[in-house]
Structures are given as structure tokens and as C-alpha cells.
Amino acid sequence: MILLASCGQPSEETVQTAIVETQLAEESEPSSAPVIPTNTVSDCYVDATYKTEWAITFCDNFVDNRNGWDLGRSGDELSRSNFDISNGKLVVDFTGAATTGYTTGVIQWIPITEADNFAITLTGEMDSVYRNLTWGISFRNDSNGSYIFEISNEGVYSLIKFKGGDWSWPISAKSHRAIKWDDKNTITITGDGDYFEFYINGEFINSYETDDLDGSGLAFTIWMAEGVTAVYEFDDLLVRAK
């Protein structure tokens, strides 16, 4: 299942105004994840050094579509997209439609699996002539809300919370030298109880402690401003669970 919604740009200053004016329907929130075939872990290898004592529960290096991603073209009033697996990567060609006069953007959740205590890592790259776009990992997802840790193609990261139709920024947008502009970046999040740590390209970035949301859904996200077109490539997805 791919979940799509219109929303304001999740970064600093101008973003705050756009988000306040945006309403998300309940059906656009992250929900249940796809069923994982039991044979997808044993012959999949991703080099990830976090929480190695925990069991691997999901793995994909995109040599095929063993995890049943929803591939192909789709489109509606919010966006046009094409999902494909090519050259060992999940490739997403995505365009955000201009529906509100270029004042907001479009976010898409792609559910992965579920875990209460987890270590998740994913490598992604954004290719676009535009600058208003991000990708990230979403956790603690359920019908009530979600957290999203994301990076932009301008070297900025943030932690966003969506709860009950409202957006907030537990960690406001910050720049960091670990983020590579116009290149591949690897995001890792570890969650143990109510404590979460965030890493980019193997470097510790920040942490956050909260018990406000208790969902177990994990997903990855893409966001772009209205009218923006970009190609996202994802690889080396691994989830460990306690």
C-alpha cells in the first residue's frame, strides 16, 4: 500500500506557515504494512552495524521484487508517479501536482513492516533540478500519527510529528556536514522503548525521547513541493527487531 497526502513543506521557516494551512484526511495516514514473505531475509545482505544482536526481520537490496512492492505508474490530483526496480534499486519517478498555487507539497508514505523496538537503515538518493524535496524514514506509525526523520537535498535534516491532523517539529530543521548534497545518503534509526537515535552515513546526528505515539509501523517517505519533479533511488533496506 502506498499512502499519499497533500501537505506543506517539512523544513524550516516558510514551511511552518504552509503546514498550518494544510489538512490531512485520516485515510492518508500510515496504516498496516504489507505481509513479508518468510524467505526474503536469508539470501539478502545489507551491511549495517547497529543492534546486531537483534534479529533481522526485513531485508531488501532490490535485486528483484520479492517483497511485493507496488510497482508501475499511477496518478491523481496530487501527483504522478512511477515505481520500478532497476539495476538493484527501487526507482521512484515522482511529480507533485500544483493544486494550491505552489504553497504546499505532496508527501508519500511507502509502508515497510512493523516493529516496536527496531533498527532500520535505508540508502537513498534524489535527482532533480529543484531544491524543495526530501526523503526519510517514518516510525511509530498508526492511524493516530507518525514521526518522520528526513533529509533534504540541501544538507538539512529534521524530525517531524504528525498527530491528530496536526504537524509539529520535535527537532527543527538543521544543517549537518554528514549529509551529502546530490549524492547517496544512508539513514539509520534505532528505537528502543521510548528512546530513538538518528544516524546519517554512519555518523550520530541526534536523539529524541518520547512516549507520545505508540504505533509500530515503519515506512519510508518522499516529499516535494508542488510542481517539482524528481527521481528517487533507494537501496539496502534492513530492519532488525528486538
PDB file of C-alpha atoms in Angstrom:
ATOM      1  CA  MET A   1       0.000   0.000   0.000  1.00  0.00           C
ATOM      2  CA  ILE A   2       1.285   3.465  -0.896  1.00  0.00           C
ATOM      3  CA  LEU A   3      -0.188   6.340   1.101  1.00  0.00           C
ATOM      4  CA  LEU A   4      -0.367   9.811  -0.378  1.00  0.00           C
ATOM      5  CA  ALA A   5      -1.328  13.200   1.016  1.00  0.00           C
ATOM      6  CA  SER A   6      -1.041  16.881   0.321  1.00  0.00           C
ATOM      7  CA  CYS A   7       0.932  18.761   2.920  1.00  0.00           C
ATOM      8  CA  GLY A   8       3.158  21.747   3.487  1.00  0.00           C
ATOM      9  CA  GLN A   9       6.915  21.538   3.077  1.00  0.00           C
ATOM     10  CA  PRO A  10       8.515  19.860   6.098  1.00  0.00           C
ATOM     11  CA  SER A  11      11.519  22.103   6.658  1.00  0.00           C
ATOM     12  CA  GLU A  12      12.192  25.495   8.248  1.00  0.00           C
ATOM     13  CA  GLU A  13      10.539  28.965   8.342  1.00  0.00           C
ATOM     14  CA  THR A  14       8.379  29.194   5.182  1.00  0.00           C
ATOM     15  CA  VAL A  15       7.377  25.605   5.774  1.00  0.00           C
ATOM     16  CA  GLN A  16       5.754  26.355   9.113  1.00  0.00           C
ATOM     17  CA  THR A  17       3.178  28.674   7.540  1.00  0.00           C
ATOM     18  CA  ALA A  18       2.345  26.262   4.737  1.00  0.00           C
ATOM     19  CA  ILE A  19       1.763  23.333   7.081  1.00  0.00           C
ATOM     20  CA  VAL A  20      -0.592  25.237   9.362  1.00  0.00           C
ATOM     21  CA  GLU A  21      -2.899  25.803   6.388  1.00  0.00           C
ATOM     22  CA  THR A  22      -2.919  22.141   5.373  1.00  0.00           C
ATOM     23  CA  GLN A  23      -5.419  19.462   6.433  1.00  0.00           C
ATOM     24  CA  LEU A  24      -4.763  15.744   6.024  1.00  0.00           C
ATOM     25  CA  ALA A  25      -7.575  13.245   5.723  1.00  0.00           C
ATOM     26  CA  GLU A  26      -7.470  10.290   8.152  1.00  0.00           C
ATOM     27  CA  GLU A  27      -7.201   7.798   5.338  1.00  0.00           C
ATOM     28  CA  SER A  28      -3.892   9.344   4.270  1.00  0.00           C
ATOM     29  CA  GLU A  29      -2.177   8.351   7.493  1.00  0.00           C
ATOM     30  CA  PRO A  30       0.245   5.427   7.668  1.00  0.00           C
ATOM     31  CA  SER A  31      -1.552   2.170   8.355  1.00  0.00           C
ATOM     32  CA  SER A  32      -0.847  -1.540   8.093  1.00  0.00           C
ATOM     33  CA  ALA A  33       2.289  -2.807   6.372  1.00  0.00           C
ATOM     34  CA  PRO A  34       2.473  -5.496   3.693  1.00  0.00           C
ATOM     35  CA  VAL A  35       2.877  -9.148   4.652  1.00  0.00           C
ATOM     36  CA  ILE A  36       6.535 -10.176   4.444  1.00  0.00           C
ATOM     37  CA  PRO A  37       7.375 -13.439   2.663  1.00  0.00           C
ATOM     38  CA  THR A  38       9.367 -15.648   5.017  1.00  0.00           C
ATOM     39  CA  ASN A  39      12.173 -16.347   2.518  1.00  0.00           C
ATOM     40  CA  THR A  40      13.276 -12.756   1.861  1.00  0.00           C
ATOM     41  CA  VAL A  41      15.814 -12.446   4.673  1.00  0.00           C
ATOM     42  CA  SER A  42      18.094 -15.468   4.359  1.00  0.00           C
ATOM     43  CA  ASP A  43      19.650 -14.585   0.982  1.00  0.00           C
ATOM     44  CA  CYS A  44      19.693 -10.794   1.415  1.00  0.00           C
ATOM     45  CA  TYR A  45      22.739  -8.948   2.761  1.00  0.00           C
ATOM     46  CA  VAL A  46      22.948  -5.318   3.867  1.00  0.00           C
ATOM     47  CA  ASP A  47      25.993  -4.026   5.731  1.00  0.00           C
ATOM     48  CA  ALA A  48      24.506  -2.480   8.888  1.00  0.00           C
ATOM     49  CA  THR A  49      26.302  -2.430  12.245  1.00  0.00           C
ATOM     50  CA  TYR A  50      23.512  -1.208  14.529  1.00  0.00           C
ATOM     51  CA  LYS A  51      21.814  -3.523  17.054  1.00  0.00           C
ATOM     52  CA  THR A  52      23.437  -6.594  15.511  1.00  0.00           C
ATOM     53  CA  GLU A  53      22.238  -8.688  18.456  1.00  0.00           C
ATOM     54  CA  TRP A  54      18.651  -8.186  17.270  1.00  0.00           C
ATOM     55  CA  ALA A  55      17.035 -10.410  14.640  1.00  0.00           C
ATOM     56  CA  ILE A  56      16.769  -9.344  11.009  1.00  0.00           C
ATOM     57  CA  THR A  57      13.056  -9.167  10.159  1.00  0.00           C
ATOM     58  CA  PHE A  58      13.111  -7.368   6.795  1.00  0.00           C
ATOM     59  CA  CYS A  59      15.789  -7.071   4.132  1.00  0.00           C
ATOM     60  CA  ASP A  60      15.787  -5.865   0.538  1.00  0.00           C
ATOM     61  CA  ASN A  61      18.636  -4.967  -1.784  1.00  0.00           C
ATOM     62  CA  PHE A  62      16.219  -4.764  -4.710  1.00  0.00           C
ATOM     63  CA  VAL A  63      17.656  -7.431  -6.968  1.00  0.00           C
ATOM     64  CA  ASP A  64      14.028  -8.419  -7.603  1.00  0.00           C
ATOM     65  CA  ASN A  65      10.546  -7.701  -6.254  1.00  0.00           C
ATOM     66  CA  ARG A  66      10.477 -10.425  -3.610  1.00  0.00           C
ATOM     67  CA  ASN A  67       8.827  -8.093  -1.095  1.00  0.00           C
ATOM     68  CA  GLY A  68       5.940  -7.263  -3.389  1.00  0.00           C
ATOM     69  CA  TRP A  69       6.370  -3.519  -3.821  1.00  0.00           C
ATOM     70  CA  ASP A  70       3.530  -1.820  -5.672  1.00  0.00           C
ATOM     71  CA  LEU A  71       5.283  -1.143  -8.986  1.00  0.00           C
ATOM     72  CA  GLY A  72       4.034   0.715 -12.038  1.00  0.00           C
ATOM     73  CA  ARG A  73       2.539   4.069 -12.934  1.00  0.00           C
ATOM     74  CA  SER A  74      -0.171   5.892 -11.036  1.00  0.00           C
ATOM     75  CA  GLY A  75      -1.587   9.384 -10.836  1.00  0.00           C
ATOM     76  CA  ASP A  76      -4.290  11.502  -9.268  1.00  0.00           C
ATOM     77  CA  GLU A  77      -4.986  15.146  -8.462  1.00  0.00           C
ATOM     78  CA  LEU A  78      -1.981  15.253  -6.097  1.00  0.00           C
ATOM     79  CA  SER A  79       0.809  13.586  -8.046  1.00  0.00           C
ATOM     80  CA  ARG A  80       2.082  11.366 -10.831  1.00  0.00           C
ATOM     81  CA  SER A  81       4.483   8.538 -10.034  1.00  0.00           C
ATOM     82  CA  ASN A  82       6.227   5.512 -11.476  1.00  0.00           C
ATOM     83  CA  PHE A  83       7.717   2.843  -9.197  1.00  0.00           C
ATOM     84  CA  ASP A  84      10.215   0.411 -10.725  1.00  0.00           C
ATOM     85  CA  ILE A  85      13.035  -1.909  -9.692  1.00  0.00           C
ATOM     86  CA  SER A  86      16.056  -1.348 -11.922  1.00  0.00           C
ATOM     87  CA  ASN A  87      19.785  -2.093 -11.583  1.00  0.00           C
ATOM     88  CA  GLY A  88      19.411  -3.229  -7.984  1.00  0.00           C
ATOM     89  CA  LYS A  89      17.457  -0.172  -6.808  1.00  0.00           C
ATOM     90  CA  LEU A  90      13.879   0.848  -6.170  1.00  0.00           C
ATOM     91  CA  VAL A  91      13.425   3.813  -8.512  1.00  0.00           C
ATOM     92  CA  VAL A  92      10.621   6.324  -7.952  1.00  0.00           C
ATOM     93  CA  ASP A  93       9.903   8.946 -10.619  1.00  0.00           C
ATOM     94  CA  PHE A  94       7.632  11.420  -8.865  1.00  0.00           C
ATOM     95  CA  THR A  95       5.930  14.720  -9.721  1.00  0.00           C
ATOM     96  CA  GLY A  96       3.915  16.801  -7.280  1.00  0.00           C
ATOM     97  CA  ALA A  97       0.882  18.453  -8.852  1.00  0.00           C
ATOM     98  CA  ALA A  98       0.287  22.183  -8.381  1.00  0.00           C
ATOM     99  CA  THR A  99      -3.112  22.261  -6.655  1.00  0.00           C
ATOM    100  CA  THR A 100      -2.911  25.236  -4.269  1.00  0.00           C
ATOM    101  CA  GLY A 101      -0.858  27.804  -6.142  1.00  0.00           C
ATOM    102  CA  TYR A 102       2.542  26.348  -5.201  1.00  0.00           C
ATOM    103  CA  THR A 103       2.047  26.948  -1.469  1.00  0.00           C
ATOM    104  CA  THR A 104       2.315  23.374  -0.160  1.00  0.00           C
ATOM    105  CA  GLY A 105       3.636  19.992  -1.241  1.00  0.00           C
ATOM    106  CA  VAL A 106       2.969  16.281  -1.501  1.00  0.00           C
ATOM    107  CA  ILE A 107       4.149  13.553   0.870  1.00  0.00           C
ATOM    108  CA  GLN A 108       4.038   9.836   0.155  1.00  0.00           C
ATOM    109  CA  TRP A 109       4.430   7.036   2.720  1.00  0.00           C
ATOM    110  CA  ILE A 110       5.623   3.627   1.484  1.00  0.00           C
ATOM    111  CA  PRO A 111       4.975   1.094   4.307  1.00  0.00           C
ATOM    112  CA  ILE A 112       7.696  -1.466   5.049  1.00  0.00           C
ATOM    113  CA  THR A 113       6.888  -3.565   8.118  1.00  0.00           C
ATOM    114  CA  GLU A 114       6.097  -3.276  11.824  1.00  0.00           C
ATOM    115  CA  ALA A 115       8.344  -3.342  14.894  1.00  0.00           C
ATOM    116  CA  ASP A 116       8.154  -1.853  18.384  1.00  0.00           C
ATOM    117  CA  ASN A 117      11.896  -1.891  19.078  1.00  0.00           C
ATOM    118  CA  PHE A 118      13.900  -1.624  15.882  1.00  0.00           C
ATOM    119  CA  ALA A 119      16.992  -0.629  13.951  1.00  0.00           C
ATOM    120  CA  ILE A 120      16.196   0.418  10.390  1.00  0.00           C
ATOM    121  CA  THR A 121      18.628   1.519   7.707  1.00  0.00           C
ATOM    122  CA  LEU A 122      17.990   2.685   4.140  1.00  0.00           C
ATOM    123  CA  THR A 123      20.120   4.309   1.457  1.00  0.00           C
ATOM    124  CA  GLY A 124      18.534   6.895  -0.804  1.00  0.00           C
ATOM    125  CA  GLU A 125      19.418   9.442  -3.465  1.00  0.00           C
ATOM    126  CA  MET A 126      17.460  12.329  -5.014  1.00  0.00           C
ATOM    127  CA  ASP A 127      18.000  13.583  -8.567  1.00  0.00           C
ATOM    128  CA  SER A 128      16.264  16.823  -9.523  1.00  0.00           C
ATOM    129  CA  VAL A 129      16.904  20.316 -10.846  1.00  0.00           C
ATOM    130  CA  TYR A 130      14.697  21.534  -7.978  1.00  0.00           C
ATOM    131  CA  ARG A 131      15.663  22.032  -4.335  1.00  0.00           C
ATOM    132  CA  ASN A 132      12.363  21.624  -2.475  1.00  0.00           C
ATOM    133  CA  LEU A 133      12.401  17.880  -1.846  1.00  0.00           C
ATOM    134  CA  THR A 134      13.224  15.373   0.888  1.00  0.00           C
ATOM    135  CA  TRP A 135      13.169  11.691   1.748  1.00  0.00           C
ATOM    136  CA  GLY A 136      13.158   9.961   5.079  1.00  0.00           C
ATOM    137  CA  ILE A 137      12.059   7.149   7.373  1.00  0.00           C
ATOM    138  CA  SER A 138       8.775   7.148   9.257  1.00  0.00           C
ATOM    139  CA  PHE A 139       8.243   5.267  12.533  1.00  0.00           C
ATOM    140  CA  ARG A 140       5.687   4.785  15.309  1.00  0.00           C
ATOM    141  CA  ASN A 141       3.050   4.834  12.561  1.00  0.00           C
ATOM    142  CA  ASP A 142      -0.614   4.082  13.203  1.00  0.00           C
ATOM    143  CA  SER A 143      -3.987   5.687  12.488  1.00  0.00           C
ATOM    144  CA  ASN A 144      -3.273   8.352  15.117  1.00  0.00           C
ATOM    145  CA  GLY A 145       0.012   9.659  13.791  1.00  0.00           C
ATOM    146  CA  SER A 146       3.624   9.238  12.793  1.00  0.00           C
ATOM    147  CA  TYR A 147       7.172  10.517  13.234  1.00  0.00           C
ATOM    148  CA  ILE A 148       9.290  11.249  10.151  1.00  0.00           C
ATOM    149  CA  PHE A 149      13.065  11.707  10.220  1.00  0.00           C
ATOM    150  CA  GLU A 150      14.049  13.186   6.870  1.00  0.00           C
ATOM    151  CA  ILE A 151      16.839  14.858   4.945  1.00  0.00           C
ATOM    152  CA  SER A 152      16.656  17.403   2.133  1.00  0.00           C
ATOM    153  CA  ASN A 153      18.823  17.778  -0.946  1.00  0.00           C
ATOM    154  CA  GLU A 154      20.273  20.914   0.637  1.00  0.00           C
ATOM    155  CA  GLY A 155      22.015  19.227   3.566  1.00  0.00           C
ATOM    156  CA  VAL A 156      19.234  19.700   6.132  1.00  0.00           C
ATOM    157  CA  TYR A 157      17.576  17.167   8.468  1.00  0.00           C
ATOM    158  CA  SER A 158      14.557  17.371  10.760  1.00  0.00           C
ATOM    159  CA  LEU A 159      12.192  15.262  12.848  1.00  0.00           C
ATOM    160  CA  ILE A 160       8.504  15.843  12.158  1.00  0.00           C
ATOM    161  CA  LYS A 161       5.499  14.644  14.137  1.00  0.00           C
ATOM    162  CA  PHE A 162       2.032  14.183  12.683  1.00  0.00           C
ATOM    163  CA  LYS A 163      -0.684  13.604  15.281  1.00  0.00           C
ATOM    164  CA  GLY A 164      -4.412  14.072  15.071  1.00  0.00           C
ATOM    165  CA  GLY A 165      -4.192  16.102  11.868  1.00  0.00           C
ATOM    166  CA  ASP A 166      -1.521  18.488  13.187  1.00  0.00           C
ATOM    167  CA  TRP A 167       2.160  18.798  12.246  1.00  0.00           C
ATOM    168  CA  SER A 168       4.958  19.774  14.641  1.00  0.00           C
ATOM    169  CA  TRP A 169       8.777  19.693  14.656  1.00  0.00           C
ATOM    170  CA  PRO A 170      10.299  17.943  17.714  1.00  0.00           C
ATOM    171  CA  ILE A 171      13.671  18.554  16.054  1.00  0.00           C
ATOM    172  CA  SER A 172      13.611  21.655  13.857  1.00  0.00           C
ATOM    173  CA  ALA A 173      15.428  21.760  10.533  1.00  0.00           C
ATOM    174  CA  LYS A 174      19.210  21.783  10.979  1.00  0.00           C
ATOM    175  CA  SER A 175      22.154  21.508   8.612  1.00  0.00           C
ATOM    176  CA  HIS A 176      24.812  18.836   9.144  1.00  0.00           C
ATOM    177  CA  ARG A 177      28.101  18.060   7.435  1.00  0.00           C
ATOM    178  CA  ALA A 178      27.302  14.337   7.363  1.00  0.00           C
ATOM    179  CA  ILE A 179      24.628  14.876   4.690  1.00  0.00           C
ATOM    180  CA  LYS A 180      25.984  14.625   1.150  1.00  0.00           C
ATOM    181  CA  TRP A 181      24.469  17.043  -1.343  1.00  0.00           C
ATOM    182  CA  ASP A 182      23.320  15.493  -4.631  1.00  0.00           C
ATOM    183  CA  ASP A 183      24.609  12.064  -3.636  1.00  0.00           C
ATOM    184  CA  LYS A 184      23.624   8.879  -1.839  1.00  0.00           C
ATOM    185  CA  ASN A 185      22.914   9.102   1.888  1.00  0.00           C
ATOM    186  CA  THR A 186      22.205   6.323   4.366  1.00  0.00           C
ATOM    187  CA  ILE A 187      19.744   6.970   7.186  1.00  0.00           C
ATOM    188  CA  THR A 188      19.665   4.725  10.250  1.00  0.00           C
ATOM    189  CA  ILE A 189      17.195   4.991  13.122  1.00  0.00           C
ATOM    190  CA  THR A 190      17.292   2.890  16.272  1.00  0.00           C
ATOM    191  CA  GLY A 191      14.296   2.767  18.583  1.00  0.00           C
ATOM    192  CA  ASP A 192      14.478   1.016  21.951  1.00  0.00           C
ATOM    193  CA  GLY A 193      11.451   1.687  24.116  1.00  0.00           C
ATOM    194  CA  ASP A 194      10.850   5.442  24.090  1.00  0.00           C
ATOM    195  CA  TYR A 195      14.398   6.398  23.049  1.00  0.00           C
ATOM    196  CA  PHE A 196      15.415   6.990  19.426  1.00  0.00           C
ATOM    197  CA  GLU A 197      18.779   7.700  17.827  1.00  0.00           C
ATOM    198  CA  PHE A 198      19.349   9.059  14.325  1.00  0.00           C
ATOM    199  CA  TYR A 199      22.403   8.449  12.140  1.00  0.00           C
ATOM    200  CA  ILE A 200      23.359   9.669   8.672  1.00  0.00           C
ATOM    201  CA  ASN A 201      26.155   7.927   6.778  1.00  0.00           C
ATOM    202  CA  GLY A 202      27.296   6.245   9.978  1.00  0.00           C
ATOM    203  CA  GLU A 203      27.535   9.469  11.983  1.00  0.00           C
ATOM    204  CA  PHE A 204      25.374  10.090  15.044  1.00  0.00           C
ATOM    205  CA  ILE A 205      23.158  13.104  14.333  1.00  0.00           C
ATOM    206  CA  ASN A 206      20.668  13.490  17.163  1.00  0.00           C
ATOM    207  CA  SER A 207      18.384  11.659  19.593  1.00  0.00           C
ATOM    208  CA  TYR A 208      14.839  12.018  20.851  1.00  0.00           C
ATOM    209  CA  GLU A 209      12.877  10.512  23.721  1.00  0.00           C
ATOM    210  CA  THR A 210       9.087  10.331  23.751  1.00  0.00           C
ATOM    211  CA  ASP A 211       6.160   8.073  24.583  1.00  0.00           C
ATOM    212  CA  ASP A 212       3.592  10.205  22.757  1.00  0.00           C
ATOM    213  CA  LEU A 213       2.947   7.820  19.849  1.00  0.00           C
ATOM    214  CA  ASP A 214       2.872   4.054  20.267  1.00  0.00           C
ATOM    215  CA  GLY A 215       2.267   2.680  16.775  1.00  0.00           C
ATOM    216  CA  SER A 216       4.620   0.046  15.384  1.00  0.00           C
ATOM    217  CA  GLY A 217       4.530   0.846  11.666  1.00  0.00           C
ATOM    218  CA  LEU A 218       7.723   1.582   9.733  1.00  0.00           C
ATOM    219  CA  ALA A 219       7.755   3.263   6.317  1.00  0.00           C
ATOM    220  CA  PHE A 220       9.910   5.408   4.106  1.00  0.00           C
ATOM    221  CA  THR A 221       8.711   8.732   2.778  1.00  0.00           C
ATOM    222  CA  ILE A 222       9.258  11.136  -0.080  1.00  0.00           C
ATOM    223  CA  TRP A 223       8.169  14.756  -0.096  1.00  0.00           C
ATOM    224  CA  MET A 224       8.334  17.505  -2.684  1.00  0.00           C
ATOM    225  CA  ALA A 225       6.884  20.941  -3.244  1.00  0.00           C
ATOM    226  CA  GLU A 226       4.056  21.387  -5.721  1.00  0.00           C
ATOM    227  CA  GLY A 227       5.195  21.342  -9.337  1.00  0.00           C
ATOM    228  CA  VAL A 228       8.519  19.650  -8.541  1.00  0.00           C
ATOM    229  CA  THR A 229       9.751  16.565 -10.410  1.00  0.00           C
ATOM    230  CA  ALA A 230      12.443  14.226  -9.082  1.00  0.00           C
ATOM    231  CA  VAL A 231      13.799  10.709  -9.391  1.00  0.00           C
ATOM    232  CA  TYR A 232      14.470   8.902  -6.107  1.00  0.00           C
ATOM    233  CA  GLU A 233      16.603   5.757  -5.879  1.00  0.00           C
ATOM    234  CA  PHE A 234      16.535   3.502  -2.805  1.00  0.00           C
ATOM    235  CA  ASP A 235      18.762   0.567  -1.881  1.00  0.00           C
ATOM    236  CA  ASP A 236      19.970  -1.586   1.022  1.00  0.00           C
ATOM    237  CA  LEU A 237      16.910  -1.623   3.270  1.00  0.00           C
ATOM    238  CA  LEU A 238      17.319  -3.549   6.520  1.00  0.00           C
ATOM    239  CA  VAL A 239      15.186  -3.843   9.648  1.00  0.00           C
ATOM    240  CA  ARG A 240      16.229  -5.546  12.876  1.00  0.00           C
ATOM    241  CA  ALA A 241      13.757  -6.060  15.716  1.00  0.00           C
ATOM    242  CA  LYS A 242      14.240  -6.817  19.404  1.00  0.00           C
TER     243      LYS A 242
END
